[in-house]
Amino acid sequence: MTPQRFTGPARLRSLLNDGLTALPLIAAAAFAGWAVGAEAGLSMALCLGLFVAFGLAVWRLQRFDRAWVIAALNAHRADMEDSADLLFARAENLNPLQVLQRQRLIDRLPSPKVLTPPWRWKPVGLALAAGLGIAVLTAAFIWWPHPHSTASGSGMTAIGAPKLISAEVAVTPPAYTRQAAHRETTLDLKVPQNTRLVWRLRFAPDATNVRLVFHDGQSLPFRRDGNGWAATLSADRSRLYRISADGLPAQPLHRLEVTPDAPPMVEAVLPDRALTLVTPGQTQWPLVFAASDDYGVAPTAELRIIQAQGQGENITFRERTMTLSGTGGATEKRFATRLDLKALGFTVGDDLIVQLTVHDNRAPSPQEVRSPSLILRWPSDLGAESTGLEALARKTLPAYFRSQRQIIIDIEALLKEKPRLKPDTFLSRSDAIGVDQRLLRLRYGQFLGEEAEGEHEAPPGQDGAHGDEHSAGGGHDHGESKGNAAPVFGDGGNVTAEYGHTHDEPEAATLLDPETRATLKKALDEMWQSELHLRQGNPQTALPHAYKALGYIKEVQQATRIFLSRVGPELPPIDNNRRMTSKREGVAPVPFAVTAAPSPDAPVVALWTALAETPGAKRDMPLAALDGWLRANEGRVSDPLSLLAAVEAVRADPGCTSCRQTLRGQLWRVLTRPPAGVVRRPAVTASGGRYLDALERPR
């Protein structure tokens, strides 16, 4: 016989008694948790209550063992004669008298229900009363109306006014970022651009007209979602916002910081320079590019190959594209290939320009980045073609620029592709051709004594432009770009720049005869008209001017070059009657109205100065002007959200000294630093004065 025959019913009855006792208390705790923290509070209170109740019940079941059964039988049945332990003893260990006594006890053995504990209705009633009391107190604390506030000061709500009891934000980043969707219980968020955000709020008591109010005045209304409120937003830019509702006290500002998707980065690994010369016997050109992106690089990239053949205006271009597959991880890839020079028809005097176009995996519009242009040059024998200063100049810096014929070809190709292009793409390509036309106009304009406009253009391949564009200066520099470096003996560029031509006077700035210069002037005028229409997005109007410019250039190329003597400037004649008389009749002074230039940071300076005053002395601080300045100069501020938060803090409490100091510190970081002043020479010391006197003393 085993004790489980009696402990099984007893344990079941004890477990039911404990469950009925704990059930009201668990329900009351769950209700209180829901009132404090909505679903999260309900789940936490319910789990904690069940865990405690189950632990106590299991601990109480440990008392129902063999010793408890023996003691209970001896206590409840006198006919057991205090010998109940014989029922559970092993038969081989008993003597004949004990065996006889055991058999007598088995015949008298009662039903197992005799040892089953009774129902404990009194503890169940007390627990039910305690649970009801807790539930009533919780409900009264939340919903009982009261005209007075529970405490004074900002941030304390009155009983009966809406109170935000739970807030949750569902964050779903774009699929291309490969970030998992998750939920945030904080209202300060930092998410990738175009992330889908869903706010879910609960109020007790319920609120009306719930919305998100942003720092720029815009608002996002909430909609009903069961017992709460929900709102959806696609985060496209960083903002400050606060939760607002009718009757809800002023809530603090929260940050919504949006991280934009950075464009991919691509660099040339091999070769390690922009211009490479062909080595003897070279048949292949190895190329290696490295690309990286914050979220992922596209698995393939396009390699643009341009082959330039010919010289001067007789340059032809062949362009082709090949697709490269990358190797490596998702965010970092390498694109490698080897170009077969013989298959490309690469010969003496040719240039091979390559440029890699890489995309990231942003959807729906991937970002595109082009690598720097790499040039492989097979130089021709320049010594056999020309001699003298021209050969020296070409060896120093070859004239490498876009030809007028190529510009015409590009315009005609663009007009053919116009029906298939978007307006923005068409305008961008037309503007790019206009830039090429400008560079060529400046190149030829220097033969008439014109100076280059604006900044010098970057050398080919440094900024991702066409590899066949010429560097600023058109193959001859003026010495400015190299600072004040002394000329090097034997340098052909210095010899040509000093003796070949001048830019001081148009008449003496070229070796062309007047008729040729007039023809070149007409070509420049036509180039100007072509550039004007190309920049305006009208290539069909620019095409006739480009053809006329090409015709004039051909005439200039066939003209005979002559040498002209240098002439001085033609100054107006001097009136000898008034000379040396000190009379100034008719000579009026020209007034110069010097006005201070408006400072672009005037709103920042004005507010920074106003914040230095004693709090309360000046209430009309120019905060609105700073809002307009920040919208126009947001890129200059490293952390615009912190600056906006400081502005809102001062706007809410102008007398807050710490808030004013915080905003003043934020403004100091964005102020433009004044230029360095001239340091005054220190005064002559006594020893220095004696030294100067000694120098001036005659020997």
XYZ file of C-alpha atoms in Angstrom, residues 292-675:
384
model
C 30.755 51.144 -49.801
C 27.363 52.253 -48.497
C 25.665 52.484 -45.128
C 22.870 50.038 -46.036
C 24.068 48.166 -49.090
C 25.699 48.435 -52.502
C 24.023 47.113 -55.648
C 25.580 43.813 -56.760
C 26.418 45.172 -60.230
C 27.955 48.400 -61.524
C 28.375 49.972 -64.947
C 31.827 50.735 -66.341
C 31.761 53.516 -68.926
C 34.620 53.306 -71.439
C 35.440 56.218 -73.753
C 38.165 55.932 -76.361
C 39.468 59.179 -77.886
C 41.348 59.007 -81.177
C 42.852 61.820 -83.221
C 44.126 65.289 -82.444
C 42.830 68.856 -82.535
C 39.352 69.159 -84.042
C 39.677 65.769 -85.716
C 39.046 63.830 -82.549
C 36.590 60.958 -82.601
C 35.070 59.346 -79.547
C 33.797 55.841 -79.100
C 31.800 55.051 -76.019
C 30.758 51.692 -74.679
C 29.440 50.313 -71.396
C 30.087 47.031 -69.635
C 28.551 45.572 -66.485
C 30.763 44.484 -63.597
C 29.768 42.147 -60.768
C 30.976 42.989 -57.294
C 32.503 40.752 -54.655
C 32.375 41.158 -50.890
C 29.752 41.926 -48.275
C 26.478 43.771 -48.632
C 27.840 47.153 -47.570
C 31.338 46.895 -49.083
C 32.082 45.527 -52.537
C 34.969 45.453 -54.977
C 34.569 45.660 -58.735
C 37.526 44.399 -60.768
C 38.166 43.770 -64.452
C 40.930 43.719 -67.040
C 40.482 45.612 -70.298
C 41.943 43.991 -73.396
C 43.663 46.870 -75.195
C 43.978 44.976 -78.478
C 40.280 44.107 -78.530
C 39.433 47.767 -77.912
C 41.618 48.891 -80.831
C 43.854 50.981 -78.586
C 46.732 52.419 -80.638
C 49.402 55.116 -80.519
C 48.040 58.578 -79.689
C 44.791 57.254 -78.177
C 43.328 57.949 -74.761
C 41.183 55.483 -72.854
C 38.933 56.989 -70.180
C 36.964 54.795 -67.760
C 34.466 55.705 -65.072
C 32.487 53.386 -62.783
C 28.850 54.117 -61.918
C 27.685 52.545 -58.635
C 24.163 52.420 -57.155
C 22.974 51.664 -53.662
C 19.904 49.586 -52.801
C 17.615 52.445 -51.787
C 14.038 51.930 -52.978
C 12.300 53.072 -55.055
C 15.020 55.408 -56.432
C 18.589 54.166 -55.876
C 21.301 56.759 -55.455
C 23.952 56.926 -58.157
C 27.592 57.890 -57.722
C 30.356 57.989 -60.311
C 33.967 57.277 -59.577
C 36.799 59.611 -60.589
C 37.775 59.260 -64.235
C 40.859 57.189 -64.950
C 42.848 57.844 -68.125
C 45.178 55.453 -69.917
C 47.268 57.384 -72.473
C 49.414 56.075 -75.289
C 51.488 59.178 -76.123
C 52.546 59.782 -79.683
C 56.021 60.844 -80.850
C 55.597 64.578 -80.380
C 59.159 65.354 -81.428
C 58.487 64.168 -84.993
C 55.384 66.353 -85.331
C 56.585 69.792 -84.272
C 59.534 71.660 -82.900
C 60.222 74.782 -80.906
C 57.962 76.351 -78.308
C 54.803 74.557 -79.480
C 56.387 71.146 -78.932
C 57.605 72.178 -75.496
C 54.138 73.396 -74.529
C 52.480 70.203 -75.694
C 54.937 68.048 -73.770
C 54.313 70.088 -70.635
C 50.519 70.070 -70.745
C 48.699 68.679 -73.818
C 45.607 70.544 -74.972
C 42.964 68.100 -73.833
C 39.479 69.561 -74.183
C 36.079 68.812 -75.654
C 35.915 69.650 -79.366
C 33.204 71.716 -81.060
C 32.351 68.805 -83.340
C 31.804 66.559 -80.324
C 29.506 69.164 -78.770
C 27.426 69.131 -81.971
C 27.291 65.322 -81.849
C 26.136 65.426 -78.226
C 23.411 67.981 -79.029
C 22.070 65.891 -81.906
C 22.124 62.736 -79.771
C 20.259 64.564 -76.990
C 17.574 65.761 -79.415
C 17.047 62.184 -80.617
C 16.646 60.909 -77.060
C 14.373 63.759 -75.927
C 11.050 61.794 -76.271
C 12.389 59.077 -73.935
C 13.888 61.382 -71.274
C 12.253 63.018 -68.298
C 12.198 66.829 -68.324
C 14.651 67.076 -65.425
C 17.080 64.628 -67.047
C 16.818 66.420 -70.389
C 17.524 69.787 -68.757
C 20.456 68.380 -66.760
C 22.101 66.866 -69.836
C 21.554 70.041 -71.838
C 23.167 72.052 -69.034
C 26.149 69.647 -68.974
C 26.708 70.183 -72.706
C 26.445 73.926 -72.045
C 29.275 73.598 -69.520
C 31.406 71.876 -72.167
C 30.595 74.689 -74.574
C 31.653 77.249 -71.956
C 34.979 75.505 -71.373
C 35.705 75.442 -75.092
C 34.712 79.117 -75.459
C 37.114 80.105 -72.684
C 39.851 77.997 -74.289
C 39.605 79.852 -77.607
C 38.872 83.166 -75.903
C 42.330 83.239 -74.355
C 43.768 83.695 -77.857
C 41.977 87.069 -77.921
C 43.291 88.190 -74.542
C 40.208 87.185 -72.545
C 40.686 85.926 -69.012
C 38.999 82.805 -67.623
C 35.698 83.248 -65.862
C 35.286 82.211 -62.226
C 37.364 79.466 -60.687
C 39.719 77.212 -62.545
C 38.152 73.968 -63.613
C 39.466 70.811 -61.996
C 41.802 68.649 -64.068
C 40.259 65.743 -65.968
C 39.092 62.843 -63.843
C 39.196 64.656 -60.502
C 35.530 65.515 -60.132
C 33.723 62.856 -62.076
C 33.314 65.027 -65.161
C 33.928 63.829 -68.701
C 37.374 62.514 -69.052
C 37.875 64.441 -72.292
C 37.338 67.896 -70.793
C 40.378 70.146 -70.691
C 41.867 71.639 -67.593
C 41.420 75.332 -66.915
C 43.953 77.402 -68.750
C 43.726 75.339 -71.913
C 47.195 73.945 -71.853
C 49.018 77.090 -70.765
C 48.981 78.575 -67.295
C 49.699 82.093 -66.199
C 51.671 81.475 -63.095
C 48.871 82.350 -60.712
C 47.823 78.796 -60.021
C 51.298 77.902 -58.871
C 51.624 80.764 -56.485
C 54.871 82.741 -56.642
C 57.122 79.826 -57.519
C 60.227 80.792 -59.453
C 60.397 79.642 -63.106
C 62.409 76.536 -63.712
C 65.131 76.696 -66.343
C 64.168 74.658 -69.388
C 60.481 74.407 -68.444
C 58.581 74.792 -71.729
C 55.411 76.034 -70.004
C 57.272 78.932 -68.376
C 58.976 79.896 -71.637
C 55.702 79.906 -73.531
C 53.847 81.806 -70.814
C 56.573 84.482 -70.697
C 57.399 84.961 -74.367
C 54.671 83.273 -76.414
C 51.805 85.700 -75.786
C 50.484 88.228 -73.269
C 47.092 88.987 -71.837
C 47.700 92.626 -71.047
C 46.282 94.061 -74.293
C 43.933 92.314 -76.716
C 45.897 93.651 -79.709
C 49.154 92.146 -78.451
C 47.734 89.012 -76.850
C 47.879 86.730 -79.887
C 49.920 85.914 -82.928
C 46.868 86.014 -85.239
C 46.337 88.656 -87.879
C 43.342 91.043 -87.540
C 41.170 89.148 -90.016
C 41.769 85.861 -88.254
C 41.051 87.476 -84.893
C 37.785 88.849 -86.258
C 36.820 85.383 -87.452
C 37.679 83.902 -84.066
C 35.610 86.618 -82.403
C 32.627 85.533 -84.501
C 33.211 81.939 -83.436
C 33.229 82.995 -79.788
C 29.985 84.921 -80.268
C 28.334 81.837 -81.770
C 29.695 79.700 -78.916
C 28.203 82.168 -76.452
C 24.769 81.890 -78.097
C 25.070 78.101 -78.169
C 25.988 78.014 -74.465
C 23.119 80.372 -73.598
C 20.468 78.189 -75.222
C 21.976 74.975 -73.875
C 21.915 76.328 -70.309
C 18.249 77.276 -70.826
C 17.377 73.742 -71.970
C 16.888 74.594 -75.673
C 19.448 72.458 -77.555
C 17.433 72.666 -80.773
C 17.980 76.460 -80.763
C 21.663 76.094 -79.842
C 22.455 73.656 -82.676
C 22.631 76.269 -85.530
C 24.955 78.452 -83.476
C 27.190 75.453 -82.740
C 27.463 74.697 -86.471
C 28.361 78.309 -87.240
C 31.022 78.273 -84.513
C 32.509 75.090 -86.019
C 32.723 76.760 -89.449
C 34.520 79.796 -88.071
C 36.939 77.560 -86.148
C 37.836 75.750 -89.356
C 38.609 79.102 -90.971
C 40.839 80.063 -88.053
C 42.720 76.759 -88.239
C 43.558 77.366 -91.899
C 44.702 80.980 -91.370
C 48.347 82.012 -91.583
C 49.936 82.940 -88.299
C 52.067 86.116 -88.273
C 54.144 87.852 -85.642
C 53.013 91.257 -84.382
C 55.149 93.729 -82.563
C 54.190 94.705 -79.067
C 52.554 98.116 -78.766
C 51.946 100.271 -75.756
C 48.596 101.519 -74.468
C 46.907 104.397 -76.291
C 46.286 107.002 -73.553
C 44.205 110.164 -74.064
C 46.233 113.281 -74.974
C 47.389 115.582 -72.171
C 45.990 119.149 -72.030
C 49.187 121.209 -71.720
C 47.210 124.418 -71.013
C 46.075 123.099 -67.628
C 49.201 121.194 -66.806
C 51.116 122.389 -63.726
C 48.445 125.045 -62.956
C 46.872 123.319 -59.890
C 43.404 124.181 -61.210
C 40.656 121.643 -60.577
C 37.710 123.250 -62.351
C 35.383 120.638 -63.745
C 36.931 117.859 -61.667
C 34.351 116.775 -59.161
C 35.182 114.263 -56.428
C 33.398 110.983 -56.754
C 31.655 110.186 -53.471
C 31.886 106.633 -52.272
C 28.889 105.665 -50.176
C 30.287 103.034 -47.871
C 27.515 101.068 -46.255
C 27.924 98.115 -43.981
C 27.037 94.837 -45.630
C 24.111 93.105 -43.934
C 25.279 90.245 -41.804
C 23.694 86.905 -42.699
C 23.728 86.022 -38.996
C 21.929 89.174 -37.798
C 19.010 87.225 -36.180
C 21.487 85.010 -34.317
C 23.531 87.978 -33.091
C 20.404 89.877 -32.012
C 19.051 86.951 -30.007
C 22.457 86.147 -28.528
C 22.731 89.753 -27.331
C 19.178 89.771 -25.951
C 19.796 86.576 -23.974
C 22.699 88.248 -22.158
C 20.305 90.666 -20.435
C 18.763 90.067 -17.054
C 15.792 87.681 -17.274
C 12.588 89.683 -17.283
C 14.203 92.916 -18.467
C 13.334 92.256 -22.113
C 10.477 89.986 -23.059
C 10.299 90.643 -26.822
C 13.215 88.424 -27.802
C 13.495 87.862 -31.590
C 12.709 84.160 -31.503
C 10.547 84.303 -34.647
C 13.430 85.758 -36.663
C 15.636 82.894 -35.496
C 13.063 80.363 -36.747
C 13.295 81.840 -40.245
C 17.100 81.913 -40.115
C 17.228 78.281 -39.011
C 15.017 77.134 -41.882
C 17.384 78.831 -44.351
C 20.640 77.718 -42.668
C 19.783 74.303 -41.247
C 22.826 72.771 -42.919
C 25.177 74.988 -40.878
C 23.889 73.662 -37.554
C 25.353 70.352 -36.422
C 22.389 69.519 -34.154
C 19.340 71.591 -35.187
C 16.960 69.637 -32.932
C 18.916 70.619 -29.808
C 18.836 74.254 -30.893
C 15.078 74.080 -31.507
C 14.543 72.438 -28.126
C 16.500 75.242 -26.437
C 14.417 77.857 -28.303
C 11.177 76.196 -27.202
C 12.367 76.086 -23.584
C 13.070 79.848 -23.600
C 9.791 80.570 -25.383
C 7.876 78.600 -22.731
C 9.709 80.216 -19.796
C 11.562 83.453 -20.718
C 12.654 83.938 -17.120
C 14.486 80.592 -16.883
C 18.158 81.498 -16.403
C 19.507 78.020 -17.195
C 17.355 77.841 -20.350
C 18.687 81.193 -21.545
C 22.270 80.156 -20.931
C 21.732 76.871 -22.784
C 20.283 78.664 -25.809
C 23.072 81.239 -25.738
C 25.649 78.449 -25.793
C 23.890 76.807 -28.739
C 23.871 80.108 -30.659
C 27.560 80.692 -30.006
C 28.393 77.513 -31.942
C 26.648 78.730 -35.112
C 27.953 82.307 -35.135
C 30.381 83.096 -37.940
C 33.841 83.588 -36.542
C 35.328 87.010 -37.322
C 38.474 87.085 -39.456
